[in-house]
Short mmCIF file of C-alpha atoms and ligand atoms in Angstrom, two decimals:
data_model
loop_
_atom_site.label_atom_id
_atom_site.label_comp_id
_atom_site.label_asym_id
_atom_site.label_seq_id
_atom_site.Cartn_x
_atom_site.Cartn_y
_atom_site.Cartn_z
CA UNK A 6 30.12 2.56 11.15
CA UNK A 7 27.93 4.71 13.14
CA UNK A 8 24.56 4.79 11.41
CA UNK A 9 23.34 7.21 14.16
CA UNK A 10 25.58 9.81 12.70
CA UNK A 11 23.94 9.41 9.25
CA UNK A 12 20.43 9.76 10.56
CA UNK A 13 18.35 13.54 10.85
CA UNK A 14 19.64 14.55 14.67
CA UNK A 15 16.15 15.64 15.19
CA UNK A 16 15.19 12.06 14.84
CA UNK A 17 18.10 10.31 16.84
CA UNK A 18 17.16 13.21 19.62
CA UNK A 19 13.44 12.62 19.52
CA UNK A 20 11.74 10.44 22.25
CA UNK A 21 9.57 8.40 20.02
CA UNK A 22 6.08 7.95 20.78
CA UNK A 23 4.43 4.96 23.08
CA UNK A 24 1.64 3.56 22.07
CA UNK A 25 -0.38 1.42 24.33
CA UNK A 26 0.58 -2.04 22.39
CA UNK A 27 3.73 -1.52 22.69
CA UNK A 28 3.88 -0.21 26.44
CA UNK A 29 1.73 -3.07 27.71
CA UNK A 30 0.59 -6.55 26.94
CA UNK A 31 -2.26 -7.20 25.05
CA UNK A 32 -3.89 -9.65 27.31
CA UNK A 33 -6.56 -8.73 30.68
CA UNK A 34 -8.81 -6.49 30.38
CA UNK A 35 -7.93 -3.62 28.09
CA UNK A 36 -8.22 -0.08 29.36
CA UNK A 37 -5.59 1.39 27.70
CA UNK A 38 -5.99 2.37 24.12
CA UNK A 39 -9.82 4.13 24.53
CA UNK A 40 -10.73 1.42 22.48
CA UNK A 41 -14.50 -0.40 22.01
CA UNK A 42 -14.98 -3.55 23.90
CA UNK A 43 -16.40 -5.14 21.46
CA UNK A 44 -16.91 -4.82 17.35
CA UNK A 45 -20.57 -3.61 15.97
CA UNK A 46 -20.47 -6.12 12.79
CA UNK A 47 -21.75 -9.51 13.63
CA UNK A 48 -19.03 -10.95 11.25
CA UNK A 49 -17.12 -14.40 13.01
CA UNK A 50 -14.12 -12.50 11.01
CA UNK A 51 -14.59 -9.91 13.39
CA UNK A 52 -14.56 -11.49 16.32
CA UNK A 53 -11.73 -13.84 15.24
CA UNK A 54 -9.38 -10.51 14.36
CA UNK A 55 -10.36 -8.87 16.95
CA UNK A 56 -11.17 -5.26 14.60
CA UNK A 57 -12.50 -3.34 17.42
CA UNK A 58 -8.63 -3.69 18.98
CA UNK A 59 -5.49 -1.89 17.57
CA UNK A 60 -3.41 -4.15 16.12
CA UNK A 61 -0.08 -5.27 17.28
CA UNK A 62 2.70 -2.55 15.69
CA UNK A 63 4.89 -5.41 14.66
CA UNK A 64 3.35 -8.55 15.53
CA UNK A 65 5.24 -11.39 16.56
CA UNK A 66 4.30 -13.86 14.02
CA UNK A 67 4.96 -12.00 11.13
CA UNK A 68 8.13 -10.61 12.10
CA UNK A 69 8.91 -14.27 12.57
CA UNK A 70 7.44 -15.25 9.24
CA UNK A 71 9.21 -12.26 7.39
CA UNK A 72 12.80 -13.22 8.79
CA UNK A 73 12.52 -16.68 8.48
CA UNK A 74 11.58 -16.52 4.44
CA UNK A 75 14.36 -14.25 4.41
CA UNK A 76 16.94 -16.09 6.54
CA UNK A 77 17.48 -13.03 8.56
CA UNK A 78 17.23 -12.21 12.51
CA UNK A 79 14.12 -10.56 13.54
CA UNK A 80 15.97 -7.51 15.15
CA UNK A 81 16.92 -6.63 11.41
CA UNK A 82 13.54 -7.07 10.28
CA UNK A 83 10.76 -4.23 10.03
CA UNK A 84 7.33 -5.23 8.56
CA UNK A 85 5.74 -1.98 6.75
CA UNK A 86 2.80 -1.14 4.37
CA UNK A 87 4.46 -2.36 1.53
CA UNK A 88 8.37 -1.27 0.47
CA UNK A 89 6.87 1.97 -0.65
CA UNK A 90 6.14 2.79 2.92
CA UNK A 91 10.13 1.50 3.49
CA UNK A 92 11.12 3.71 0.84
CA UNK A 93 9.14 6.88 2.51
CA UNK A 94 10.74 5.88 6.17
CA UNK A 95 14.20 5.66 5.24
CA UNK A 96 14.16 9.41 3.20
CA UNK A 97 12.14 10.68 6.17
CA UNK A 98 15.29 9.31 8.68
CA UNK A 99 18.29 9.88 6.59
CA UNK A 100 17.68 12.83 4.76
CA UNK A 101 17.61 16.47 5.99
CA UNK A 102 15.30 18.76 3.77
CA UNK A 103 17.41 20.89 1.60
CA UNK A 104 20.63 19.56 2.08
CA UNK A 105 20.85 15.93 1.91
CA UNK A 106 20.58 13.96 -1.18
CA UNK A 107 19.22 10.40 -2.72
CA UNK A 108 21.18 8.86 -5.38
CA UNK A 109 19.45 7.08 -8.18
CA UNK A 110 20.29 5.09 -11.45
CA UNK A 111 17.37 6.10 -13.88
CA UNK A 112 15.71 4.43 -15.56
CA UNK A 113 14.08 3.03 -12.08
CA UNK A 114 11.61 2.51 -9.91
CA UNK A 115 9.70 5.75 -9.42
CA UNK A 116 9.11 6.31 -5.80
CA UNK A 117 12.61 6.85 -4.92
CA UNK A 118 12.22 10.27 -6.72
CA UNK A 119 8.83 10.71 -4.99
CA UNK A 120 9.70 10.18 -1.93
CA UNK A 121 12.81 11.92 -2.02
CA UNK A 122 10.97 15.36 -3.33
CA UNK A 123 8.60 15.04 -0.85
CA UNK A 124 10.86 15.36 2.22
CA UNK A 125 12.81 18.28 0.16
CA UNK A 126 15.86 15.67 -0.56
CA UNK A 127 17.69 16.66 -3.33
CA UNK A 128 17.86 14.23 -5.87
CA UNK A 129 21.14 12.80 -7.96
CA UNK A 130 20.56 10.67 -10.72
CA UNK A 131 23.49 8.50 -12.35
CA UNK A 132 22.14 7.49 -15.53
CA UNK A 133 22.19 4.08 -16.93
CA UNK A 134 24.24 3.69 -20.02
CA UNK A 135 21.01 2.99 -21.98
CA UNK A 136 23.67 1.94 -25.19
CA UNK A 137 25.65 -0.81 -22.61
CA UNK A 138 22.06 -2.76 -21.86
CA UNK A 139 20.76 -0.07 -19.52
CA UNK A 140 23.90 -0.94 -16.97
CA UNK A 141 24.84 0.98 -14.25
CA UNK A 142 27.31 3.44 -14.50
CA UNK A 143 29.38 2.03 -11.39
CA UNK A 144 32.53 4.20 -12.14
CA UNK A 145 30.48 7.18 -11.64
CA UNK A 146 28.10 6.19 -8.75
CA UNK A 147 31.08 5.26 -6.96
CA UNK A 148 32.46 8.94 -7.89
CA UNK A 149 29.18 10.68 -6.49
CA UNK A 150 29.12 8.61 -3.58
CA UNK A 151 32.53 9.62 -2.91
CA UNK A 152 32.74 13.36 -4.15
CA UNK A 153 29.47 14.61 -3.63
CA UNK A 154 28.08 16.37 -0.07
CA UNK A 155 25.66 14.92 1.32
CA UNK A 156 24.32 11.95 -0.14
CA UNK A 157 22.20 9.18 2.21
CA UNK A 158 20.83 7.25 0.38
CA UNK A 159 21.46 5.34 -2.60
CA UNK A 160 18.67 3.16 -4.37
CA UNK A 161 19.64 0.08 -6.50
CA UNK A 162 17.37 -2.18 -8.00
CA UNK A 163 17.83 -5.56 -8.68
CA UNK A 164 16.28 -7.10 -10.96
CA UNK A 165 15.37 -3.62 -11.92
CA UNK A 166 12.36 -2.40 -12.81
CA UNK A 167 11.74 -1.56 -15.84
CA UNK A 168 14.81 -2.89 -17.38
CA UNK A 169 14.68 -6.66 -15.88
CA UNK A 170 18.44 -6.58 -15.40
CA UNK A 171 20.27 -7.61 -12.07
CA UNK A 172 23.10 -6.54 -10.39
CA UNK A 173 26.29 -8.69 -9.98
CA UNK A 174 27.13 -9.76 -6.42
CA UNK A 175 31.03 -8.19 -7.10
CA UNK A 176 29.72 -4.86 -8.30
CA UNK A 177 27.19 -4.90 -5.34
CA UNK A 178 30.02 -5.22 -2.69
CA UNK A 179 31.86 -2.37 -4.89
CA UNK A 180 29.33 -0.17 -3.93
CA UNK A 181 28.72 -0.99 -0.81
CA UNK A 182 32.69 -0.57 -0.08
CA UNK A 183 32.20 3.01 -1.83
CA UNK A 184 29.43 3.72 0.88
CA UNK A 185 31.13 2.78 4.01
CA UNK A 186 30.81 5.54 6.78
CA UNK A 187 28.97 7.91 4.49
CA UNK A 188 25.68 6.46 3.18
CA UNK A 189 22.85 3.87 3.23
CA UNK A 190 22.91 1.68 0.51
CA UNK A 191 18.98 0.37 -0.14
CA UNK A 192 19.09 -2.61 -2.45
CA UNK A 193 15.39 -3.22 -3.55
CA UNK A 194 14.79 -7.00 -4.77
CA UNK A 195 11.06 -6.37 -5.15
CA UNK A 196 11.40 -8.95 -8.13
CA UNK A 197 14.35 -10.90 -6.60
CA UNK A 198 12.03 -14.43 -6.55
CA UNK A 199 11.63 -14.54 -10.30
CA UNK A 200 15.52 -15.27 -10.86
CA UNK A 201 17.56 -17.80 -9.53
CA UNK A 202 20.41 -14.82 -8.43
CA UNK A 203 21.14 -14.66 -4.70
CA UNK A 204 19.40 -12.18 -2.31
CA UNK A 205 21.84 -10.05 -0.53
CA UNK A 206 19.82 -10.24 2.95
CA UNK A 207 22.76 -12.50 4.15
CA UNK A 208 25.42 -9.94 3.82
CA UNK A 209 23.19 -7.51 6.27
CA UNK A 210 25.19 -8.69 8.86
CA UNK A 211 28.98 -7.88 7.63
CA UNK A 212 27.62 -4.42 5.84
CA UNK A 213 25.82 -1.91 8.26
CA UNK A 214 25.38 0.35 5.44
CA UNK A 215 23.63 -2.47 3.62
CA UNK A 216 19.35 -2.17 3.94
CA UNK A 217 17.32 -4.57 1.61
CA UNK A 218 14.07 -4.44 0.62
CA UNK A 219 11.48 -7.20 0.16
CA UNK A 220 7.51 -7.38 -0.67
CA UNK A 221 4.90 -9.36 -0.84
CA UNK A 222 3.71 -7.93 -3.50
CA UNK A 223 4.82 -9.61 -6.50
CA UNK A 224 5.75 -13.56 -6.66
CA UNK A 225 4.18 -14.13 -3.31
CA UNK A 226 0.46 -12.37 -4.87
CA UNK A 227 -0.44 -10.35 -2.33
CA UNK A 228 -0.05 -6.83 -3.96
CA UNK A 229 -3.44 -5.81 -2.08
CA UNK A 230 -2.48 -7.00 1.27
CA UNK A 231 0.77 -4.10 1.07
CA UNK A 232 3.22 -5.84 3.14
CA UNK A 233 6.88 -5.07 2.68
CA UNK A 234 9.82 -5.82 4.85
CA UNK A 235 12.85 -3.68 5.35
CA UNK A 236 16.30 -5.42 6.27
CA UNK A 237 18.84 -3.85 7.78
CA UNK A 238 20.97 -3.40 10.61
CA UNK A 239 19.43 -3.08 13.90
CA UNK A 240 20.50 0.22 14.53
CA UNK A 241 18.62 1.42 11.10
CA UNK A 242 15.39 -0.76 12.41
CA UNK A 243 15.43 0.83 15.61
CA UNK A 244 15.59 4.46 13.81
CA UNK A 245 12.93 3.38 11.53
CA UNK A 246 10.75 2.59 13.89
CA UNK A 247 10.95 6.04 15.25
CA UNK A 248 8.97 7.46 12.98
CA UNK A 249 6.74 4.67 11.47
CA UNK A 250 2.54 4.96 12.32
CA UNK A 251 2.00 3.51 15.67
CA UNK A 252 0.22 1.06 14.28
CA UNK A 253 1.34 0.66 10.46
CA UNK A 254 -0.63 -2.53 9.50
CA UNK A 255 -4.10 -3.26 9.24
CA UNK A 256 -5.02 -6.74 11.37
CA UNK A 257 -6.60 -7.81 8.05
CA UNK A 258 -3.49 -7.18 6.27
CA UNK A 259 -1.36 -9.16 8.75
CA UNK A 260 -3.60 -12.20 9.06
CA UNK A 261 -3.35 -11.87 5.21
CA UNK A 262 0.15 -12.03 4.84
CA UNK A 263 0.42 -15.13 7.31
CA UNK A 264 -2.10 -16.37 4.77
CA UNK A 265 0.12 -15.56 1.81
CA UNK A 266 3.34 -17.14 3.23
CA UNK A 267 2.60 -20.56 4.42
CA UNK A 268 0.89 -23.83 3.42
CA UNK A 269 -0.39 -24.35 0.23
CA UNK A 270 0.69 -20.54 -0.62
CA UNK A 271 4.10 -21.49 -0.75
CA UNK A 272 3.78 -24.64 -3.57
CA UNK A 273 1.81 -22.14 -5.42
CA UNK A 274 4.46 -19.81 -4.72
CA UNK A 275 6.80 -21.69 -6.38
CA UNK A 276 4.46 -22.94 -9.21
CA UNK A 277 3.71 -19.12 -10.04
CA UNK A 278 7.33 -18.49 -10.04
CA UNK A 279 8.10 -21.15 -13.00
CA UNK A 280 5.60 -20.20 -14.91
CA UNK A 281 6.55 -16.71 -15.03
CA UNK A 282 9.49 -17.75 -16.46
CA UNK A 283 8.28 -20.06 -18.83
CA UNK A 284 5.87 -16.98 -19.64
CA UNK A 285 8.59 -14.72 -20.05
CA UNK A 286 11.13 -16.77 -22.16
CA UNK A 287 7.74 -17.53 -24.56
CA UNK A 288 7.63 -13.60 -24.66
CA UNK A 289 11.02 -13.44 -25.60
CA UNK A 290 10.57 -16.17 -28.65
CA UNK A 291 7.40 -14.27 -29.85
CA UNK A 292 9.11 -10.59 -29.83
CA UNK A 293 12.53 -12.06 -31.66
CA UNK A 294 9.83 -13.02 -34.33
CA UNK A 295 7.91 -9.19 -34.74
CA UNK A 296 10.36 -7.45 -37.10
CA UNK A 297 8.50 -4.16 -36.01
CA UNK A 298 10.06 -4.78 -31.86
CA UNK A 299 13.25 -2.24 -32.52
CA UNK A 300 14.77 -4.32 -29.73
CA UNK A 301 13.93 -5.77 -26.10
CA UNK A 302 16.20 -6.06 -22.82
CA UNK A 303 16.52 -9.44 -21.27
CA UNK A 304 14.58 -9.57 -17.99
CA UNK A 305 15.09 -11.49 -14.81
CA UNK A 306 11.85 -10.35 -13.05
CA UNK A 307 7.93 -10.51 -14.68
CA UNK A 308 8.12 -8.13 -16.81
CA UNK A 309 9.62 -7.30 -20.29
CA UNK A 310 10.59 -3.65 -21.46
CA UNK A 311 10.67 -3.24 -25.35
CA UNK A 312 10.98 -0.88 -27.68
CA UNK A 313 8.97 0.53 -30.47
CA UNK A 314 8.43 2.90 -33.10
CA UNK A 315 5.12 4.16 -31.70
CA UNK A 316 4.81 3.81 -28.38
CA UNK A 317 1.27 5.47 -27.66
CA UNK A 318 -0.51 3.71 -30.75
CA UNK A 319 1.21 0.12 -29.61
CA UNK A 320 -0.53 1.17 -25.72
CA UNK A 321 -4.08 2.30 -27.26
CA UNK A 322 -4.00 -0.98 -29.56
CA UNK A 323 -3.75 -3.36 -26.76
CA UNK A 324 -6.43 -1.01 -24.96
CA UNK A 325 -8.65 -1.13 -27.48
CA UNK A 326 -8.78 -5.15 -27.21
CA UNK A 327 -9.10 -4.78 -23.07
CA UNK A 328 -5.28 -5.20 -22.35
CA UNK A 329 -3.23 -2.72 -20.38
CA UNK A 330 0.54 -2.49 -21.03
CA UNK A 331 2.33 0.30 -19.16
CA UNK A 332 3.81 3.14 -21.64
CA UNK A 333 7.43 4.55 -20.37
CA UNK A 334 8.08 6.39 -23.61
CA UNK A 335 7.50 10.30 -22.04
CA UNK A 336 10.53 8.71 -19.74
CA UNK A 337 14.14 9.90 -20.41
CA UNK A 338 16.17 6.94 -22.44
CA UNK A 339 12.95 5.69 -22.88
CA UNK A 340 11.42 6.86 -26.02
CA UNK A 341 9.48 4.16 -27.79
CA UNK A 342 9.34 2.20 -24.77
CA UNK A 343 6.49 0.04 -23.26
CA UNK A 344 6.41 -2.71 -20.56
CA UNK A 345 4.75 -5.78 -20.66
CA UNK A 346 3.88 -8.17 -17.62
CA UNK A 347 3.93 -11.71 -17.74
CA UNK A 348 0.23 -12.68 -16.80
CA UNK A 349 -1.16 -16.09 -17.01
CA UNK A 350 -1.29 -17.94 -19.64
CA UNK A 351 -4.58 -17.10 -21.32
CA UNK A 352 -3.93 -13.21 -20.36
CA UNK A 353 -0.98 -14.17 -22.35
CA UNK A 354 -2.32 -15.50 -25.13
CA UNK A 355 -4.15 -12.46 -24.94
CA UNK A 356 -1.45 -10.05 -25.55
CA UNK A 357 0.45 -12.46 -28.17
CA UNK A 358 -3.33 -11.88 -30.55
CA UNK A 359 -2.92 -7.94 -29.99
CA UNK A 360 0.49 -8.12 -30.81
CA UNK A 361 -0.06 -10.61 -33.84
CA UNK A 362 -2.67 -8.05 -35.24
CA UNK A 363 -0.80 -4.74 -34.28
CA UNK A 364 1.87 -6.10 -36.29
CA UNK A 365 0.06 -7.13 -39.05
CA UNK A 366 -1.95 -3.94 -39.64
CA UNK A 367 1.30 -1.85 -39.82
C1 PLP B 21 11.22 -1.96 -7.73
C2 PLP B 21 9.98 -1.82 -6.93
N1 PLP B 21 10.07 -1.62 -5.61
C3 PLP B 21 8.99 -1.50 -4.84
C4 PLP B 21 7.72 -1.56 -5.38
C5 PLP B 21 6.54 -1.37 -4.50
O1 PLP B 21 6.35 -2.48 -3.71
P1 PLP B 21 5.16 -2.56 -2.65
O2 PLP B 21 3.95 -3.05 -3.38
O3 PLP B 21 5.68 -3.54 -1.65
O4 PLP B 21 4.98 -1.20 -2.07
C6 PLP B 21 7.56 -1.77 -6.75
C7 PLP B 21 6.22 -1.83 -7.35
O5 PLP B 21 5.99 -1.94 -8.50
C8 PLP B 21 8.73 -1.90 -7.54
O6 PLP B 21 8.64 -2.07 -8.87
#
């Protein structure tokens, strides 16, 4: 598979720019970036980070960091602002304005559709069959995949967001079969860590097509540092790194994610991530109990989606008593619908009062 032939031509033909990190060490003394010698804040922090320098574009460490958590080489890794910024880069490189196309399975993640309508993609949604659990519709993703001009990209989320349901490894390998020689498949396991299922970054290496997406975001707590990493074949790195920021990530931000991913970080890691799911099957005892929860979809991430007769007045309750719950009812296959994330256990004791009380006044 030639991933080179599903990439923008103007991209594969454009001689990408060199910035002075990358086209020289970062040692001796630095003339090279009409940078300041030295920083104005008298902070040891400072000093230590060296702020007055540009940062490395893809320092060592982190790429090291990144593909050892993920048991992947570092020539398929690319560290970015978070996986929206992944999400941005790989419409940007694969999809010509007005004529190529994402493919989406809605209800999903949002920025797909974002960042799809920003670079003029067009955008082809395969519904989930909201009456089969909110599965996918693989008989007719395969079909658009395989009938439809056009299409680059196709996002899959697993566990999903907001529906908390993952994708099986056969149907995965269905649909990556479907997309051989004519798209990208991006499988986003933003929530992968809360479930004991198997991350697909292993099978980056038999399926070219295959690009997975990882943060730090969620069950490593580091949402504010933004620090995603995209998988994927070398060849899609090396495109994708075409068009990324010289220099994408703040030095803060990558000192903070070395923070985030070793030591005593990683036990708490691993703490946080059984306690979310004690959290979440103590959700699931309390909502079987509320006879006024219409219904609620079994989640493998840290968050639960349920549904309700009054969507809006369930949202302003909680708000009322200081606790925010997202509201997806204006969403199609939605209506009704709110989402609830599994916060610690006296922000969950919290919610289970509000709840209590909502119920009780109704
Ligand atoms: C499925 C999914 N992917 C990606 C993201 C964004 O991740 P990041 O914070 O790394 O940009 C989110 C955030 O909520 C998400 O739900």
């Amino acid at each position: 598979m030639d991933i080179n032939t599903l990439a923008r031509p103007e991209i594969v033909a454009m001689k990408p720019y060199v910035s002075a990190r990358n086209s020289a060490a970062a040692d001796g003394i630095l003339l090279n970036a009409n940078e300041a010698p030295f920083p104005h804040v008298d902070d040891p922090e400072w000093q230590r980070l060296a702020l007055n320098r540009y940062p490395s574009p893809q320092p060592v460490l982190l790429k090291t960091r990144m593909a050892d958590l993920y048991g992947v080489a570092e020539s398929n890794v690319l560290v970015t602002r978070g996986s929206d910024e992944g999400i941005d880069l790989l419409t940007r490189v694969f999809c010509r304005p007005g004529q190529d196309a994402i493919v989406e399975c809605t209800p999903c993640f949002g920025m797909y559709r974002i960042a799809a309508t920003i670079q003029a993609a067009k955008i082809i949604d395969v519904p989930r069959l909201a009456r089969q659990g909110f599965q996918i519709d693989f008989g007719q993703l395969e079909q658009v995949i395989e009938s439809q001009a056009g299409v680059r990209l196709v996002f899959l989320t697993t566990p999903n967001n907001p529906t908390g349901d993952l994708i099986t490894r056969e149907a995965l390998v269905r649909v990556l079969e479907a997309c051989e020689d004519k798209a990208l498949l991006v499988l986003d396991e933003a929530y992968i860590e809360f479930c004991t299922a198997e991350s697909a970054c292993s099978l980056v290496d038999k399926y070219p097509q295959l690009v997975v997406l990882r943060t730090l975001s969620k069950a490593w707590a580091a949402a504010g540092v933004r620090c995603g990493t995209v998988i994927a074949d070398a060849a899609v790195i090396g495109l994708l790194q075409r068009v990324i920021a010289p220099y994408p990530l703040a030095a803060t931000a990558i000192d903070a994610a070395l923070q985030a991913t070793t030591g005593a970080a990683v036990v708490r890691q691993q703490n946080f991530v059984s306690s979310v799911r004690q959290g979440r099957a103590d959700l699931q005892r309390f909502l079987l109990e509320c006879d006024w929860v219409k219904e609620f979809w079994d989640s493998k991430a840290n968050f639960i989606l349920l549904r309700v007769a009054d969507a809006v007045a369930l949202t302003d309750w909680c708000a009322d008593r200081g606790i925010r719950i997202r509201d997806f009812s204006s969403q199609p296959q939605l209506e009704g619908c709110v989402r609830l994330t599994i916060g610690s256990r006296e922000e969950q004791a919290a919610l289970k009062t509000a709840l209590q009380s909502y119920g009780e006044q109704k």
